[in-house]
Coordinates of N, CA and C in Angstrom, one line a residue:
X1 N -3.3 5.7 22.5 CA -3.7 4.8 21.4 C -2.7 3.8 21.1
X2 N -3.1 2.4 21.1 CA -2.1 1.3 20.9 C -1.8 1.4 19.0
X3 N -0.7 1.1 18.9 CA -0.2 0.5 17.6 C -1.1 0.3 17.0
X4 N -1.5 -1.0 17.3 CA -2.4 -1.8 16.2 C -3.6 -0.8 16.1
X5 N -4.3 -0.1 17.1 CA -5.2 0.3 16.7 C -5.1 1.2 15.8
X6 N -3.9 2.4 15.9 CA -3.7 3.2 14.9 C -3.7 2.9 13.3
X7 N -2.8 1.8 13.8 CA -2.4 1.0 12.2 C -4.3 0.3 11.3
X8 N -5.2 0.2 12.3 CA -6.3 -0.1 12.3 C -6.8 1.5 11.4
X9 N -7.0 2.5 12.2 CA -7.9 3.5 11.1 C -6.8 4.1 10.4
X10 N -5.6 3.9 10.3 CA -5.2 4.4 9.0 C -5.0 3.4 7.9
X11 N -5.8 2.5 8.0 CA -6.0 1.1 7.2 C -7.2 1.3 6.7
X12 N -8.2 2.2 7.5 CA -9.3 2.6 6.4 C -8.9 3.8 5.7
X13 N -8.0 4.8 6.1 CA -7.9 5.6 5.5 C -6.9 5.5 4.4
X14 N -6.2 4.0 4.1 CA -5.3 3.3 3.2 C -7.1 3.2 1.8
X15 N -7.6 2.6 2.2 CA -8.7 2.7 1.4 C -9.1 3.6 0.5
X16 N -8.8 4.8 0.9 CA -9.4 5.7 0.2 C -7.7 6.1 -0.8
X17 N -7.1 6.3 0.0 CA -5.6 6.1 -1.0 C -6.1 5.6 -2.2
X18 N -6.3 4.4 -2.0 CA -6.2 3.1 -3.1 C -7.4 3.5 -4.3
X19 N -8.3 4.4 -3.5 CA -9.5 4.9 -4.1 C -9.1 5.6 -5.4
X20 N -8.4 7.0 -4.9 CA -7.7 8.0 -5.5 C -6.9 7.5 -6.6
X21 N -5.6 6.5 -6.4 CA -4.9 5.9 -6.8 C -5.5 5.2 -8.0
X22 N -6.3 4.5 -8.3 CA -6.8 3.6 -9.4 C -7.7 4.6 -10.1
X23 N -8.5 5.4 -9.4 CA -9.5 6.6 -10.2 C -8.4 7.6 -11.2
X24 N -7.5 8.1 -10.9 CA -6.7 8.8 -11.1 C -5.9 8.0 -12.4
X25 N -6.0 6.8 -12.2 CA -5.0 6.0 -13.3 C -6.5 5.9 -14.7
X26 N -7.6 5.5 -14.0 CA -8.5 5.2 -14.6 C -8.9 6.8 -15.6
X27 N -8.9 7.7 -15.1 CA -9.0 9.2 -15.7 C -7.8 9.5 -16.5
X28 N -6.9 9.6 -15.9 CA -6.1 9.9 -16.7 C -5.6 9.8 -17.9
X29 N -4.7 8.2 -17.8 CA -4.5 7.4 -18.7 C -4.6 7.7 -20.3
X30 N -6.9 7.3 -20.3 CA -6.9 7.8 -21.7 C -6.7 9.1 -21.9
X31 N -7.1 10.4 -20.8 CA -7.2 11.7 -21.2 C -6.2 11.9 -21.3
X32 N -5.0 11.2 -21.2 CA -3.4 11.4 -21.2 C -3.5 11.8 -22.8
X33 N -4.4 10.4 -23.2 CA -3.8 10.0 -25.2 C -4.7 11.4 -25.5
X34 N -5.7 11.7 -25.2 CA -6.5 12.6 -25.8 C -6.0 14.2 -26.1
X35 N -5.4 14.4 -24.9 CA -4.6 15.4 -25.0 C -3.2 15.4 -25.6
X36 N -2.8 14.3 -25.9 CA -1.4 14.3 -27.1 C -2.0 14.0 -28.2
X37 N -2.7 13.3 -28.8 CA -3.7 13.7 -30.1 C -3.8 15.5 -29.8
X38 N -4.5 16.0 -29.2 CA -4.9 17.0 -29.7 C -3.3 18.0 -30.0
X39 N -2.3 17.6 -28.6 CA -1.2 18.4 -28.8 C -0.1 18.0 -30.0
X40 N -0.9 16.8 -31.0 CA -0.1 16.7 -32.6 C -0.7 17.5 -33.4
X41 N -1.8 17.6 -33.1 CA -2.8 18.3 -34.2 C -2.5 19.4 -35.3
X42 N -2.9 18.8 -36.4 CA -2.5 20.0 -37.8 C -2.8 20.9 -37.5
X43 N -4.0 21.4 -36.8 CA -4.4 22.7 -36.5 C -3.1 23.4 -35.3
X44 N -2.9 24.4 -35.8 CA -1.9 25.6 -35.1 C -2.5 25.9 -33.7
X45 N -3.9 26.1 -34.4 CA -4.9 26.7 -32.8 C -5.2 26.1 -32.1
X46 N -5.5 24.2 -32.3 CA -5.6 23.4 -31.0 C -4.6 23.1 -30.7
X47 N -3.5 22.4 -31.4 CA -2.2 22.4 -30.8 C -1.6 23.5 -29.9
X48 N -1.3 24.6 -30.1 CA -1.2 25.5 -29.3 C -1.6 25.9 -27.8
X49 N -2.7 25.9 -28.2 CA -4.3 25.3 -27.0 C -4.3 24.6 -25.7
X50 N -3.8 23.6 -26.6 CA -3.8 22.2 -25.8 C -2.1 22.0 -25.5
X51 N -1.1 22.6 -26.1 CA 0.3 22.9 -25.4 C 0.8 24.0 -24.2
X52 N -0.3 25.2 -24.2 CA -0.8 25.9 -23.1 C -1.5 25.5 -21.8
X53 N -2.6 24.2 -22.4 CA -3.1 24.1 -20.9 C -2.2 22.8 -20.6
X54 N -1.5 22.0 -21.1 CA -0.6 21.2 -20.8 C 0.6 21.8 -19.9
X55 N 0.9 23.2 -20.2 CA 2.4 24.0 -19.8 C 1.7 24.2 -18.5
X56 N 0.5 24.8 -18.2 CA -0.1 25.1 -16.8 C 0.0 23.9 -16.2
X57 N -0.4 22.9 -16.5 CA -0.6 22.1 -15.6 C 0.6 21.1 -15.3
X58 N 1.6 21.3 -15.9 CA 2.9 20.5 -15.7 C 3.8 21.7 -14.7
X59 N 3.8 22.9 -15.0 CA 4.0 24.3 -14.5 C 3.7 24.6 -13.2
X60 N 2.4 24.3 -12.5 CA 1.9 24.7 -11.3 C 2.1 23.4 -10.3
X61 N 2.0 23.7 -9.3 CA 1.5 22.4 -8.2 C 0.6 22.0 -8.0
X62 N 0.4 20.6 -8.3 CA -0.6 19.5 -7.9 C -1.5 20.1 -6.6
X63 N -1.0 20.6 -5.4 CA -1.7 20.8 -4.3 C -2.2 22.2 -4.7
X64 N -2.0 23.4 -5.7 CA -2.4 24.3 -5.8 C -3.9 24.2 -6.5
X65 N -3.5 23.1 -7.4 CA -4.6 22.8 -8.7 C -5.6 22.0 -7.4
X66 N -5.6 21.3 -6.7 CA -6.4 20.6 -5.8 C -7.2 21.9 -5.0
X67 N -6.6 23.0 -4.7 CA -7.4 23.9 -3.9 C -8.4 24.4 -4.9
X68 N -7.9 24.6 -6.2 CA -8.8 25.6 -7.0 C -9.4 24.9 -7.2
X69 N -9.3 23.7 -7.7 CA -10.8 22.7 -8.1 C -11.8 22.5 -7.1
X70 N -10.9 22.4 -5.8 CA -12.0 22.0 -5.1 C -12.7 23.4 -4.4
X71 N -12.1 24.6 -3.7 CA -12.7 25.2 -3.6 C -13.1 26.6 -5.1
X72 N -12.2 26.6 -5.7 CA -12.6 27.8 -6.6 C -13.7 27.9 -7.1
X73 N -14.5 27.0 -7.5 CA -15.6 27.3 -8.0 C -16.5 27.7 -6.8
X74 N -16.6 28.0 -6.0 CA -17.3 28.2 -4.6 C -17.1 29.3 -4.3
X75 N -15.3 30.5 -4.3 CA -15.3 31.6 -4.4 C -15.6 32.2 -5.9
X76 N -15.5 31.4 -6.8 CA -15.8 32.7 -7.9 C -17.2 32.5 -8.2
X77 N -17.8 31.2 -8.4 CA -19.4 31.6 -8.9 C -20.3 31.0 -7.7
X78 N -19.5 31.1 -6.2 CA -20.7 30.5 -5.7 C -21.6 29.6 -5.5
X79 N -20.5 27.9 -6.3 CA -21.0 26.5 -5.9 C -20.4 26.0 -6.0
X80 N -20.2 24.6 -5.5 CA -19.4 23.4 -5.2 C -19.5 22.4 -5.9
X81 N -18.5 21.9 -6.6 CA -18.4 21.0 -7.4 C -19.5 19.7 -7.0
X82 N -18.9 19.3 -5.5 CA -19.6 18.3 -5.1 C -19.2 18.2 -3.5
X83 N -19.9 17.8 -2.7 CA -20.1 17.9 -1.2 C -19.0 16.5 -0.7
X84 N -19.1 15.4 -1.8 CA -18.2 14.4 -1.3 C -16.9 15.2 -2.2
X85 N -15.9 15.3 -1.1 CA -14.2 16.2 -1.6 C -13.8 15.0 -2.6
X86 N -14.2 13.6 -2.9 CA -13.2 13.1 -3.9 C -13.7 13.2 -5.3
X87 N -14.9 13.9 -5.7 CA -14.8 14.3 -6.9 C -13.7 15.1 -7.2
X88 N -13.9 16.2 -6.9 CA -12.9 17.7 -7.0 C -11.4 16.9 -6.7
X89 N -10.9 15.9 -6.1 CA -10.0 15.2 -5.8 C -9.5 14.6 -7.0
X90 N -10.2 13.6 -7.3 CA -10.3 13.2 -8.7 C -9.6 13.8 -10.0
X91 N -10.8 14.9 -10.1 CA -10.7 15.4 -11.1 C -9.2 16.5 -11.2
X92 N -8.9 17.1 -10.4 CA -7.6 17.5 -10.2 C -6.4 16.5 -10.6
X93 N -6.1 15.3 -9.8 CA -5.1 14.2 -10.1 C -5.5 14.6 -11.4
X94 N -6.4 14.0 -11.7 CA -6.6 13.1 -13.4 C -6.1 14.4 -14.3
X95 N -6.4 15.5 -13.8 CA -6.1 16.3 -15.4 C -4.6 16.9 -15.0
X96 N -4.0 16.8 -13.8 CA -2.7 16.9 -13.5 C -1.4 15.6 -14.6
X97 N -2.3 14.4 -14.2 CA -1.1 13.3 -13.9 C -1.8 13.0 -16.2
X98 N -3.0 13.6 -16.6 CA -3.0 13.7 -18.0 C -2.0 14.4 -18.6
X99 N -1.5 15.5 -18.3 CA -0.9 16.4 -18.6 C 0.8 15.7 -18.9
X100 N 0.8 14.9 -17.7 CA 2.4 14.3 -18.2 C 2.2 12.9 -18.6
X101 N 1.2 11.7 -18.5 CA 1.2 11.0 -19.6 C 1.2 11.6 -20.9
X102 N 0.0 12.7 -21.8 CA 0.6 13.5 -23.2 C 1.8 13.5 -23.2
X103 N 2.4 14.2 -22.3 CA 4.1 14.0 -22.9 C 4.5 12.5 -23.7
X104 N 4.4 11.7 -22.4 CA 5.2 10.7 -22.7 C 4.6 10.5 -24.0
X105 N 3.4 10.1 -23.9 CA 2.6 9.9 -25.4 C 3.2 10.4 -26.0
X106 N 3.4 11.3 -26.7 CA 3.8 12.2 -27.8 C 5.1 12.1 -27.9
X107 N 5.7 11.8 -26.7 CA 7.2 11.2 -27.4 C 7.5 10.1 -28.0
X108 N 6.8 8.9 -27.3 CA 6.7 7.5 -28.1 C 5.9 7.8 -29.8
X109 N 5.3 8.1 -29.7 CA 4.6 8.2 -31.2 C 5.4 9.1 -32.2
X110 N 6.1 10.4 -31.7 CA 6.6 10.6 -32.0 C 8.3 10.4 -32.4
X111 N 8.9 9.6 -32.0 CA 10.0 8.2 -32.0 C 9.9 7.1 -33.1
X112 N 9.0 6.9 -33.4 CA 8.4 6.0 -34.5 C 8.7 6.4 -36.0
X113 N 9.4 5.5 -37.1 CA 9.6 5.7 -38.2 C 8.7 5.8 -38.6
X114 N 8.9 7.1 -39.9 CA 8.4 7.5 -40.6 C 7.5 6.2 -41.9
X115 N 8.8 5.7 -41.8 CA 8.9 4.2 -42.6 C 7.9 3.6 -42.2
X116 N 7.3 3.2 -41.0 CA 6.4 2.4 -40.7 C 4.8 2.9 -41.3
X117 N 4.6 3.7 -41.2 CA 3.4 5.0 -41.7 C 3.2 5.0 -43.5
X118 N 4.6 4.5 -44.2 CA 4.4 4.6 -45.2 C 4.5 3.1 -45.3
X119 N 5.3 2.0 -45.1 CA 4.6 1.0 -45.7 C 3.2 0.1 -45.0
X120 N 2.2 0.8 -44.1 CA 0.7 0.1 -43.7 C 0.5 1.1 -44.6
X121 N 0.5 2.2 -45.1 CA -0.2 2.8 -46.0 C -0.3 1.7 -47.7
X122 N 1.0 1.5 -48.1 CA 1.3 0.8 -48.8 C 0.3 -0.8 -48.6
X123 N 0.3 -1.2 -47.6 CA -0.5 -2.2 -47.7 C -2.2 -2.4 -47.2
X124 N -2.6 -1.0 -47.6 CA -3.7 -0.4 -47.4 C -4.7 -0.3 -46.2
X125 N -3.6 -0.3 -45.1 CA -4.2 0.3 -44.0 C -4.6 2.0 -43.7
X126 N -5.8 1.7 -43.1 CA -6.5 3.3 -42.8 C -5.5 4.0 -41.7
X127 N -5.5 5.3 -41.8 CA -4.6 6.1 -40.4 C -5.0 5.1 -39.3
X128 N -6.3 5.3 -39.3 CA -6.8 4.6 -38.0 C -6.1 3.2 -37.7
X129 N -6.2 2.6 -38.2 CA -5.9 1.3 -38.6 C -4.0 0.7 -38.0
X130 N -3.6 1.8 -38.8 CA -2.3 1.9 -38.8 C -1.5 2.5 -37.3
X131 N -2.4 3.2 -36.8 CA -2.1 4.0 -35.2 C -2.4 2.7 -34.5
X132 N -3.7 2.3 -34.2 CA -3.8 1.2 -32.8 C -3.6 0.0 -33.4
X133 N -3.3 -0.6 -34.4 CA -2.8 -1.4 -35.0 C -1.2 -1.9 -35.3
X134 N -0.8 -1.0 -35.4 CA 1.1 -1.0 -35.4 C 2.0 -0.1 -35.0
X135 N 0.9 1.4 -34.8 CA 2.0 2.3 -33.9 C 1.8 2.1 -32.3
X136 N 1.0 1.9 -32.1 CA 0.5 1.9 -30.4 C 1.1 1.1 -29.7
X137 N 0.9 -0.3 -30.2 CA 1.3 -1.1 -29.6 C 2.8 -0.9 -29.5
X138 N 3.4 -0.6 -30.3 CA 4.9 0.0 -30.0 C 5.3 0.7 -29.4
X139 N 4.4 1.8 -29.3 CA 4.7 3.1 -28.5 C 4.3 2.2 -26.7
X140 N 3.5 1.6 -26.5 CA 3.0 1.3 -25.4 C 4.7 0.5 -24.7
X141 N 4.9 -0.1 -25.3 CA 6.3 -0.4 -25.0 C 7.1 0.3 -24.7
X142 N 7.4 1.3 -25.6 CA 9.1 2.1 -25.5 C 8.4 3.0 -23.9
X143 N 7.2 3.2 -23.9 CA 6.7 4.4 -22.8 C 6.9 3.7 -21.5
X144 N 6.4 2.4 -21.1 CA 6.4 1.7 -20.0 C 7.1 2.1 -18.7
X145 N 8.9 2.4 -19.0 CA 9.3 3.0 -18.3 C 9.0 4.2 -17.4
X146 N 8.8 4.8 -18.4 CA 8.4 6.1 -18.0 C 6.6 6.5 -17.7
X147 N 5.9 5.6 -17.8 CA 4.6 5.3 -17.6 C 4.6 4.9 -16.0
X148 N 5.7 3.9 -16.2 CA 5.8 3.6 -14.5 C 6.4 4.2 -13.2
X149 N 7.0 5.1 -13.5 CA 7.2 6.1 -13.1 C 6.7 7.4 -12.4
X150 N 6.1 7.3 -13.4 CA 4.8 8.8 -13.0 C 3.5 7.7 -12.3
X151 N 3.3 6.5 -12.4 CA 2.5 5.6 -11.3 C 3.1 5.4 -10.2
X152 N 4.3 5.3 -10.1 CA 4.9 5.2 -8.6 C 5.1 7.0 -8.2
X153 N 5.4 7.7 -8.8 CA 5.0 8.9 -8.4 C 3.4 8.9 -7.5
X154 N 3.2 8.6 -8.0 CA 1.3 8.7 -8.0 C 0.7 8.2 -6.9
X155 N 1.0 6.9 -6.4 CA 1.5 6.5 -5.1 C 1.8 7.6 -4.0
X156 N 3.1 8.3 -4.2 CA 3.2 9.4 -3.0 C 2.7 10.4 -3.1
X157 N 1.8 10.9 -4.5 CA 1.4 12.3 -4.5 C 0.0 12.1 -4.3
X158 N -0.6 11.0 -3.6 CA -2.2 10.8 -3.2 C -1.8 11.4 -1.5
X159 N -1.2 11.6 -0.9 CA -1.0 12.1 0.6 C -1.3 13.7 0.2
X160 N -1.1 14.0 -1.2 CA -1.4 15.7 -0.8 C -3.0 15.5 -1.0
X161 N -3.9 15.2 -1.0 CA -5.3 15.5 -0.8 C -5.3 15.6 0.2
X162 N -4.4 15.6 1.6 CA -4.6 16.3 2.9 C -5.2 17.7 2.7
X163 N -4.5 17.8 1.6 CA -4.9 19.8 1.5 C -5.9 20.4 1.5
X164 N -7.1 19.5 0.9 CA -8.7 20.0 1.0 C -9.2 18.9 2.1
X165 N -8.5 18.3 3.0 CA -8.9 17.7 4.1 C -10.1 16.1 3.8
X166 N -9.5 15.7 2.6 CA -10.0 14.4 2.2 C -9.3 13.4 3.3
X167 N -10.0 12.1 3.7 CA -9.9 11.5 4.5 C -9.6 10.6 4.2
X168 N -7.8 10.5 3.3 CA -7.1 9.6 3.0 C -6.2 9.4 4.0
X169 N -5.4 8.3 3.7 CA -4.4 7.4 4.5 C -3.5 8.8 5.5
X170 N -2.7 9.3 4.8 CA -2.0 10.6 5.7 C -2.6 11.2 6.5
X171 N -4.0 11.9 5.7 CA -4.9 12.7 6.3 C -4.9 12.3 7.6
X172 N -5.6 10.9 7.7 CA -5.8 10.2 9.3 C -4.6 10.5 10.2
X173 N -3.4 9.9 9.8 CA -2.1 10.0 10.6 C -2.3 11.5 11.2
X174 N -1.9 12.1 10.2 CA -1.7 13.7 10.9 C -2.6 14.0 12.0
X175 N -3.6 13.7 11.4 CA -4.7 13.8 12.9 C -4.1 13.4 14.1
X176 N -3.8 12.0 13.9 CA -4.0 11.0 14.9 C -1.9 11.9 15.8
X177 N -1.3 12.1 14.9 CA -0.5 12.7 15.3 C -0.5 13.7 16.1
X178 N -1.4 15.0 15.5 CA -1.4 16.0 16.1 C -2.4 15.8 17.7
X179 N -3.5 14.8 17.8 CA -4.2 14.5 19.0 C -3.1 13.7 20.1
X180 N -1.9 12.9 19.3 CA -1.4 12.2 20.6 C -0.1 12.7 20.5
X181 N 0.2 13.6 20.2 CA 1.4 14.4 19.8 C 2.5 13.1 20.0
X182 N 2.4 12.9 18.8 CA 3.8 11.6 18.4 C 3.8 11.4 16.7
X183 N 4.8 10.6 17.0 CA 5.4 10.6 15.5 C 5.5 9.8 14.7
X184 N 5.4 8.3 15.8 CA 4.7 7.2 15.1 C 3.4 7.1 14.0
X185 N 2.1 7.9 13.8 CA 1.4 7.6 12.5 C 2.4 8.2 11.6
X186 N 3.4 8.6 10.9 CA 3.9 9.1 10.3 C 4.6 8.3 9.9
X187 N 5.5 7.6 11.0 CA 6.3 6.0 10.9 C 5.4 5.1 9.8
X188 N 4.2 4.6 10.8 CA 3.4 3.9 10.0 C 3.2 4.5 8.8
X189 N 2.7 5.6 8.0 CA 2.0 6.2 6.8 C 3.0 6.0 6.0
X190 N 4.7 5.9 6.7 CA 6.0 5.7 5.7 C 5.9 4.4 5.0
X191 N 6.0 3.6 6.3 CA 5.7 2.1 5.9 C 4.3 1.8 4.8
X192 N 3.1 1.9 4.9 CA 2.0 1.7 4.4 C 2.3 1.9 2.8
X193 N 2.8 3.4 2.3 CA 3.5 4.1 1.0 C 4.1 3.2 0.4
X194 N 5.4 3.0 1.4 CA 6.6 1.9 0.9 C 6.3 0.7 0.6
X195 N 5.1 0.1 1.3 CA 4.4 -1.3 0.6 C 3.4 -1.4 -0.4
X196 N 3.3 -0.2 -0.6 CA 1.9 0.0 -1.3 C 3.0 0.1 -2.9
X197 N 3.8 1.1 -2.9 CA 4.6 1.4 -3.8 C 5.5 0.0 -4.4
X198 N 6.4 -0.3 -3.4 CA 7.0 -1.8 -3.7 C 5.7 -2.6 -4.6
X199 N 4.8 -3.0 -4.0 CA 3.5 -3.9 -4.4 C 3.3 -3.2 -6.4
X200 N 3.3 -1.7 -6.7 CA 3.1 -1.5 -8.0 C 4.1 -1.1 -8.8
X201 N 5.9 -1.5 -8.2 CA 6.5 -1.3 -9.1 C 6.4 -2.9 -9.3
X202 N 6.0 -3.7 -8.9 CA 6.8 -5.0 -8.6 C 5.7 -5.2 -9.6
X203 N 4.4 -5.1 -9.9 CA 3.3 -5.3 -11.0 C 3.5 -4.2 -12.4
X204 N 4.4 -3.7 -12.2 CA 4.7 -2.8 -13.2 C 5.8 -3.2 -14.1
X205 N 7.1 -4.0 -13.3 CA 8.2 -4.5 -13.7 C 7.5 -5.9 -14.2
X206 N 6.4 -6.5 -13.5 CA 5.8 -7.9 -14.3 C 5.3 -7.2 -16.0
X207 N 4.7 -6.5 -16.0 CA 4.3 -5.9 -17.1 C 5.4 -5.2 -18.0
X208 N 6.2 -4.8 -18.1 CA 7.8 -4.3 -19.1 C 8.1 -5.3 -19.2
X209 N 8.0 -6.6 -17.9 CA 8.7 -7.9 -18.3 C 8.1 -8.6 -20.0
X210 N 7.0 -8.6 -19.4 CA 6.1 -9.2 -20.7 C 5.9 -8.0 -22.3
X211 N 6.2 -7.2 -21.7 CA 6.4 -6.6 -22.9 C 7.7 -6.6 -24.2
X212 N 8.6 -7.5 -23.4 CA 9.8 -7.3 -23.5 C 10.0 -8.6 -24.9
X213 N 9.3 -8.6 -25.6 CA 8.6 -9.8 -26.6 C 10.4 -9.9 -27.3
X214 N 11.2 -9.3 -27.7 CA 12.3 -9.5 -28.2 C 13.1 -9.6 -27.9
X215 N 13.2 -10.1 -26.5 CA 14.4 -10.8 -25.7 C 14.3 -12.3 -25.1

């Protein structure tokens, strides 16, 4: 197999990367906020709850949580999520990579003066009001760093859907490796990562840039 062609089907299988990659930002993200709301919560029993299934899923491996979702429901009751592997794909990332946006969440909001909470109160803003109104947009800032982070993470941890044999970018390589026994798609799959990754820190650093309103 020549180069280019190689670099040819693991360019469709860059596709499904990219697939994973944006779905996974797209799920997560808000179930990130959702699950740090719930892990502030006055209540003892959902905070607790929701700091338990947060400890599992920061706790275990991403490629473990990918087998059970996609096959567990198949050994324990006997059916399959879904016959196309990138649901069960999906849904794994997304409640993995939720699990540590909450964090970050809940540390930015929690970072935030007390002071601020009491004078929108004072100028008769609702909670509501006062959260995506003057805390958020703050917190969205101080997190950026560390938001960006776990997206370039995110980047190299789309190669473990090899594990349920989804027919992303690596996936292909290894194939194409293990049939021509060489080591070049691996070379290539390095490269592909590395441009793919450069490409979203470099849109990520545009974005901290502009956030950067007080400099």
């Amino acid at each position: 197999m020549t180069l280019s062609t190689m670099i040819t089907k693991m360019g469709e299988g860059f596709g499904n990367t990219c697939l994973i990659f944006f779905l996974t930002l797209i799920l997560s993200l808000p179930l990130g906020m959702v699950f740090s709301l719930l892990r502030m919560s006055k209540s003892k029993i959902i905070s607790n709850i929701t700091r338990f299934i947060i400890s599992v899923l920061r706790g275990t491996p991403l490629m473990l949580q990918l087998i059970a979702v996609t096959y567990g429901p198949y050994y324990l009751f006997d059916f399959s999520i879904s016959k196309n592997k990138l649901i069960p794909v999906i849904i794994a990332f997304g409640i993995n990579y939720a699990a540590y946006f909450a964090e970050i969440y809940r540390g930015g909001i929690e970072s935030m003066p007390v002071g601020q909470y009491e004078a929108a109160e004072v100028l008769g803003y609702s909670k509501l009001q006062t959260f995506f109104r003057i805390i958020l947009p703050q917190v969205i800032k101080r997190i950026m760093p560390s938001i960006t982070n776990e997206v370039v993470t995110l980047v190299k941890d789309t190669s473990l859907a090899f594990t349920v044999s989804y027919q992303e970018m690596f996936t292909i390589g290894k194939q194409i490796a293990n049939s021509q026994t060489s080591f070049m798609p691996f070379l290539v799959a390095g490269v592909f990562y590395y441009v793919f990754n450069a490409l979203v820190d470099f849109v990520m650093g545009k974005v901290e840039h502009r956030l950067d309103y007080y400099k």
